[in-house]
PDB file of C-alpha atoms in Angstrom:
ATOM      1  CA  MET A   1     -29.984   5.915  27.744  1.00 92.00           C
ATOM      2  CA  GLU A   2     -27.006   6.741  29.892  1.00 96.00           C
ATOM      3  CA  GLN A   3     -23.801   5.345  31.147  1.00 95.00           C
ATOM      4  CA  ILE A   4     -22.231   6.775  34.435  1.00 96.00           C
ATOM      5  CA  LEU A   5     -18.762   6.139  34.788  1.00 95.00           C
ATOM      6  CA  SER A   6     -16.086   6.911  37.622  1.00 93.00           C
ATOM      7  CA  VAL A   7     -12.883   7.685  36.400  1.00 89.00           C
ATOM      8  CA  ASP A   8     -10.257   9.385  38.606  1.00 83.00           C
ATOM      9  CA  ASN A   9     -12.500  10.931  40.946  1.00 87.00           C
ATOM     10  CA  LYS A  10     -14.794  11.971  38.698  1.00 91.00           C
ATOM     11  CA  LEU A  11     -18.078  11.259  37.526  1.00 94.00           C
ATOM     12  CA  ILE A  12     -18.631  10.991  34.077  1.00 95.00           C
ATOM     13  CA  HIS A  13     -21.830  11.225  32.123  1.00 97.00           C
ATOM     14  CA  PHE A  14     -22.231   9.586  28.449  1.00 97.00           C
ATOM     15  CA  LYS A  15     -26.043   9.760  26.833  1.00 97.00           C
ATOM     16  CA  LEU A  16     -26.785   7.376  23.916  1.00 96.00           C
ATOM     17  CA  ASN A  17     -27.599   9.727  20.825  1.00 95.00           C
ATOM     18  CA  GLU A  18     -29.710   7.208  18.894  1.00 93.00           C
ATOM     19  CA  GLY A  19     -30.347   9.497  15.895  1.00 92.00           C
ATOM     20  CA  ALA A  20     -26.326  10.140  15.401  1.00 93.00           C
ATOM     21  CA  ASN A  21     -25.927   6.464  16.641  1.00 93.00           C
ATOM     22  CA  CYS A  22     -23.183   7.900  19.602  1.00 95.00           C
ATOM     23  CA  TRP A  23     -22.495   8.215  23.176  1.00 97.00           C
ATOM     24  CA  GLN A  24     -21.587  11.765  24.109  1.00 97.00           C
ATOM     25  CA  THR A  25     -20.544  13.221  26.983  1.00 97.00           C
ATOM     26  CA  ARG A  26     -18.875  16.550  28.241  1.00 97.00           C
ATOM     27  CA  THR A  27     -15.875  16.830  30.248  1.00 95.00           C
ATOM     28  CA  SER A  28     -12.451  18.256  31.332  1.00 93.00           C
ATOM     29  CA  ILE A  29      -9.042  16.636  31.143  1.00 92.00           C
ATOM     30  CA  ASN A  30      -6.118  18.793  31.755  1.00 88.00           C
ATOM     31  CA  ASN A  31      -8.026  21.766  32.364  1.00 89.00           C
ATOM     32  CA  VAL A  32      -9.403  21.450  28.654  1.00 93.00           C
ATOM     33  CA  ASP A  33     -13.216  21.391  28.034  1.00 95.00           C
ATOM     34  CA  LEU A  34     -14.239  18.608  25.882  1.00 96.00           C
ATOM     35  CA  GLU A  35     -16.689  16.666  23.798  1.00 97.00           C
ATOM     36  CA  ILE A  36     -15.939  12.944  23.627  1.00 97.00           C
ATOM     37  CA  GLU A  37     -18.333  10.984  21.325  1.00 97.00           C
ATOM     38  CA  ILE A  38     -18.343   7.057  20.820  1.00 96.00           C
ATOM     39  CA  ASP A  39     -19.626   7.323  17.433  1.00 94.00           C
ATOM     40  CA  PHE A  40     -20.217   3.911  15.835  1.00 92.00           C
ATOM     41  CA  GLN A  41     -19.191   5.184  12.138  1.00 89.00           C
ATOM     42  CA  PHE A  42     -15.891   4.846  13.460  1.00 88.00           C
ATOM     43  CA  HIS A  43     -15.728   2.739  16.614  1.00 89.00           C
ATOM     44  CA  LYS A  44     -14.059  -0.313  16.279  1.00 83.00           C
ATOM     45  CA  GLU A  45     -15.952  -2.443  18.319  1.00 86.00           C
ATOM     46  CA  LYS A  46     -19.464  -3.298  17.952  1.00 87.00           C
ATOM     47  CA  GLU A  47     -20.267  -2.341  21.459  1.00 91.00           C
ATOM     48  CA  VAL A  48     -18.198   0.332  23.931  1.00 95.00           C
ATOM     49  CA  ASN A  49     -15.838  -1.893  26.793  1.00 94.00           C
ATOM     50  CA  TRP A  50     -16.617   0.948  29.064  1.00 96.00           C
ATOM     51  CA  ASP A  51     -13.253  -0.243  31.684  1.00 95.00           C
ATOM     52  CA  ARG A  52     -11.199   0.070  28.460  1.00 93.00           C
ATOM     53  CA  PHE A  53     -12.636   3.915  28.145  1.00 95.00           C
ATOM     54  CA  ARG A  54     -11.713   4.251  31.632  1.00 95.00           C
ATOM     55  CA  GLY A  55      -8.037   3.152  31.160  1.00 93.00           C
ATOM     56  CA  PHE A  56      -8.207   5.653  27.932  1.00 94.00           C
ATOM     57  CA  TYR A  57      -9.290   8.322  30.224  1.00 94.00           C
ATOM     58  CA  ALA A  58      -6.783   7.602  32.864  1.00 92.00           C
ATOM     59  CA  PHE A  59      -4.311   7.493  29.687  1.00 92.00           C
ATOM     60  CA  VAL A  60      -4.601  10.982  28.425  1.00 93.00           C
ATOM     61  CA  ASN A  61      -5.102  12.653  31.749  1.00 91.00           C
ATOM     62  CA  LYS A  62      -1.857  11.891  32.865  1.00 90.00           C
ATOM     63  CA  GLU A  63       1.187  14.122  32.502  1.00 88.00           C
ATOM     64  CA  GLU A  64      -0.424  16.582  30.384  1.00 91.00           C
ATOM     65  CA  ARG A  65      -0.438  13.908  27.504  1.00 93.00           C
ATOM     66  CA  LEU A  66      -3.694  15.740  25.964  1.00 94.00           C
ATOM     67  CA  LYS A  67      -2.387  19.281  25.555  1.00 94.00           C
ATOM     68  CA  LYS A  68       0.886  18.021  24.535  1.00 95.00           C
ATOM     69  CA  LEU A  69      -0.748  16.032  21.595  1.00 95.00           C
ATOM     70  CA  ILE A  70      -3.047  19.083  20.689  1.00 95.00           C
ATOM     71  CA  ASP A  71       0.085  21.131  20.234  1.00 94.00           C
ATOM     72  CA  ASP A  72       2.070  18.556  18.282  1.00 95.00           C
ATOM     73  CA  SER A  73      -0.783  18.082  16.430  1.00 95.00           C
ATOM     74  CA  GLN A  74      -1.316  21.481  15.231  1.00 91.00           C
ATOM     75  CA  ASN A  75       1.458  21.516  12.413  1.00 88.00           C
ATOM     76  CA  LEU A  76       0.311  18.514  10.991  1.00 90.00           C
ATOM     77  CA  VAL A  77      -3.179  19.880  10.695  1.00 90.00           C
ATOM     78  CA  ASN A  78      -1.830  23.027   9.518  1.00 85.00           C
ATOM     79  CA  GLU A  79      -0.309  21.097   6.432  1.00 84.00           C
ATOM     80  CA  LEU A  80      -3.610  19.408   5.545  1.00 85.00           C
ATOM     81  CA  GLY A  81      -5.539  22.365   5.432  1.00 79.00           C
ATOM     82  CA  LYS A  82      -3.057  23.708   3.241  1.00 76.00           C
ATOM     83  CA  ALA A  83      -3.013  20.415   0.879  1.00 78.00           C
ATOM     84  CA  PHE A  84      -6.859  20.306   0.879  1.00 74.00           C
ATOM     85  CA  TYR A  85      -7.407  23.946  -0.319  1.00 70.00           C
ATOM     86  CA  ARG A  86      -4.170  24.197  -2.694  1.00 64.00           C
ATOM     87  CA  GLU A  87      -6.392  25.094  -5.929  1.00 60.00           C
ATOM     88  CA  SER A  88      -7.963  27.955  -4.291  1.00 62.00           C
ATOM     89  CA  ALA A  89      -4.994  29.310  -2.497  1.00 57.00           C
ATOM     90  CA  ASN A  90      -5.319  32.459  -4.069  1.00 59.00           C
ATOM     91  CA  GLU A  91      -8.724  32.471  -2.600  1.00 55.00           C
ATOM     92  CA  VAL A  92      -7.625  31.839   0.886  1.00 56.00           C
ATOM     93  CA  LEU A  93      -5.629  35.026   2.469  1.00 56.00           C
ATOM     94  CA  ASP A  94      -5.448  34.109   5.742  1.00 68.00           C
ATOM     95  CA  TYR A  95      -6.637  30.339   7.648  1.00 72.00           C
ATOM     96  CA  LYS A  96      -6.175  28.716  10.777  1.00 77.00           C
ATOM     97  CA  MET A  97      -6.838  25.255  12.355  1.00 84.00           C
ATOM     98  CA  GLU A  98      -8.189  25.535  15.639  1.00 89.00           C
ATOM     99  CA  PHE A  99      -8.770  22.499  18.248  1.00 93.00           C
ATOM    100  CA  ALA A 100     -12.633  21.801  18.467  1.00 93.00           C
ATOM    101  CA  ASN A 101     -12.376  20.788  21.882  1.00 95.00           C
ATOM    102  CA  SER A 102     -13.518  17.387  20.628  1.00 96.00           C
ATOM    103  CA  ILE A 103     -12.354  14.004  20.616  1.00 97.00           C
ATOM    104  CA  PHE A 104     -13.651  10.679  18.709  1.00 96.00           C
ATOM    105  CA  TYR A 105     -12.642   7.434  21.226  1.00 96.00           C
ATOM    106  CA  ASN A 106     -12.757   4.731  18.953  1.00 94.00           C
ATOM    107  CA  GLY A 107     -11.758   2.207  21.288  1.00 92.00           C
ATOM    108  CA  LYS A 108      -9.327  -0.555  21.048  1.00 88.00           C
ATOM    109  CA  THR A 109      -5.933  -0.213  19.077  1.00 86.00           C
ATOM    110  CA  ASP A 110      -5.792  -2.614  16.539  1.00 76.00           C
ATOM    111  CA  GLY A 111      -2.465  -2.877  14.882  1.00 71.00           C
ATOM    112  CA  ALA A 112       0.445  -4.591  14.860  1.00 65.00           C
ATOM    113  CA  PHE A 113       2.668  -2.009  16.595  1.00 69.00           C
ATOM    114  CA  ILE A 114       0.096  -1.119  19.723  1.00 74.00           C
ATOM    115  CA  LYS A 115      -2.178  -4.140  19.734  1.00 72.00           C
ATOM    116  CA  ASP A 116      -3.756  -3.390  23.227  1.00 77.00           C
ATOM    117  CA  GLY A 117      -3.868   0.771  23.592  1.00 88.00           C
ATOM    118  CA  TYR A 118      -6.291   3.355  22.875  1.00 94.00           C
ATOM    119  CA  SER A 119      -7.157   4.551  19.142  1.00 93.00           C
ATOM    120  CA  TYR A 120      -8.782   8.003  18.985  1.00 96.00           C
ATOM    121  CA  SER A 121      -9.043  11.376  16.991  1.00 96.00           C
ATOM    122  CA  LEU A 122      -8.554  14.848  17.981  1.00 97.00           C
ATOM    123  CA  ILE A 123     -10.792  17.184  15.855  1.00 95.00           C
ATOM    124  CA  PHE A 124     -10.135  20.354  14.341  1.00 93.00           C
ATOM    125  CA  ASN A 125     -11.980  23.324  12.477  1.00 88.00           C
ATOM    126  CA  TYR A 126     -10.802  25.087   9.478  1.00 82.00           C
ATOM    127  CA  PHE A 127     -11.291  28.672   9.329  1.00 75.00           C
ATOM    128  CA  ALA A 128     -10.250  30.984   6.566  1.00 67.00           C
ATOM    129  CA  LYS A 129     -10.252  34.660   6.108  1.00 65.00           C
ATOM    130  CA  ARG A 130     -11.539  35.618   2.181  1.00 61.00           C
ATOM    131  CA  ASP A 131     -12.341  38.627   0.430  1.00 63.00           C
ATOM    132  CA  ASN A 132     -15.964  38.346   1.423  1.00 66.00           C
ATOM    133  CA  GLY A 133     -15.227  37.755   5.096  1.00 64.00           C
ATOM    134  CA  THR A 134     -14.580  34.205   7.126  1.00 62.00           C
ATOM    135  CA  TYR A 135     -15.507  30.530   6.145  1.00 63.00           C
ATOM    136  CA  GLY A 136     -15.265  27.817   7.549  1.00 69.00           C
ATOM    137  CA  ASP A 137     -15.363  24.622   6.774  1.00 72.00           C
ATOM    138  CA  GLU A 138     -18.890  23.503   7.412  1.00 70.00           C
ATOM    139  CA  TYR A 139     -19.286  19.816   5.517  1.00 74.00           C
ATOM    140  CA  GLY A 140     -15.432  18.615   6.990  1.00 80.00           C
ATOM    141  CA  LEU A 141     -14.075  17.862  10.242  1.00 87.00           C
ATOM    142  CA  TYR A 142     -10.146  17.570  10.011  1.00 91.00           C
ATOM    143  CA  LEU A 143      -9.097  14.548  12.221  1.00 95.00           C
ATOM    144  CA  VAL A 144      -5.747  13.607  13.755  1.00 96.00           C
ATOM    145  CA  ASP A 145      -5.488  10.068  14.394  1.00 95.00           C
ATOM    146  CA  ILE A 146      -3.816   8.781  17.495  1.00 94.00           C
ATOM    147  CA  GLU A 147      -2.691   5.394  19.087  1.00 92.00           C
ATOM    148  CA  ASN A 148      -2.070   5.224  22.500  1.00 89.00           C
ATOM    149  CA  HIS A 149       0.617   8.653  22.500  1.00 89.00           C
ATOM    150  CA  PHE A 150       1.433   8.151  18.685  1.00 91.00           C
ATOM    151  CA  ILE A 151       0.410  10.528  15.946  1.00 92.00           C
ATOM    152  CA  VAL A 152      -0.476   8.021  12.924  1.00 91.00           C
ATOM    153  CA  GLY A 153      -1.909  10.086  10.690  1.00 92.00           C
ATOM    154  CA  THR A 154      -4.559  13.361   9.874  1.00 93.00           C
ATOM    155  CA  ARG A 155      -7.496  13.207   7.416  1.00 92.00           C
ATOM    156  CA  ARG A 156     -10.373  15.401   6.563  1.00 88.00           C
ATOM    157  CA  TYR A 157     -13.390  13.693   6.840  1.00 88.00           C
ATOM    158  CA  GLN A 158     -16.792  14.846   4.561  1.00 86.00           C
ATOM    159  CA  CYS A 159     -19.901  15.137   6.937  1.00 76.00           C
TER     160      CYS A 159
END
């Protein structure tokens, strides 16, 4: 199944991945190549409101908002990586968190502060140098949760 959207004079082709229960697409926002997933494990509504998604896309595509959010998220997600691996700090010589060029679009916000906004998560990957080479966290996603343009938290999600 496919859903084709016209947003900001651009066609976005979403494909339904039934095995993963999510819609997926590749696109670019502010010259950042991205994969956007609408994963029903995270999505706040039973069905996708495609008009709301169009609004979300236009929202993050303004004023280099996405690039700013990625930059602003970097320090926060670095601290998450440090906290998660604190007990093996002697093994981890050097680590970095990299934006994975992926976003989970979660739908409409449901908070008291922002009632009719957009909820989404930026996805980061963890990489570290160890004595035996480079290590990536194969079982975890590091998410920075955002409501409109407010960063509201960060977490590690076990895959």
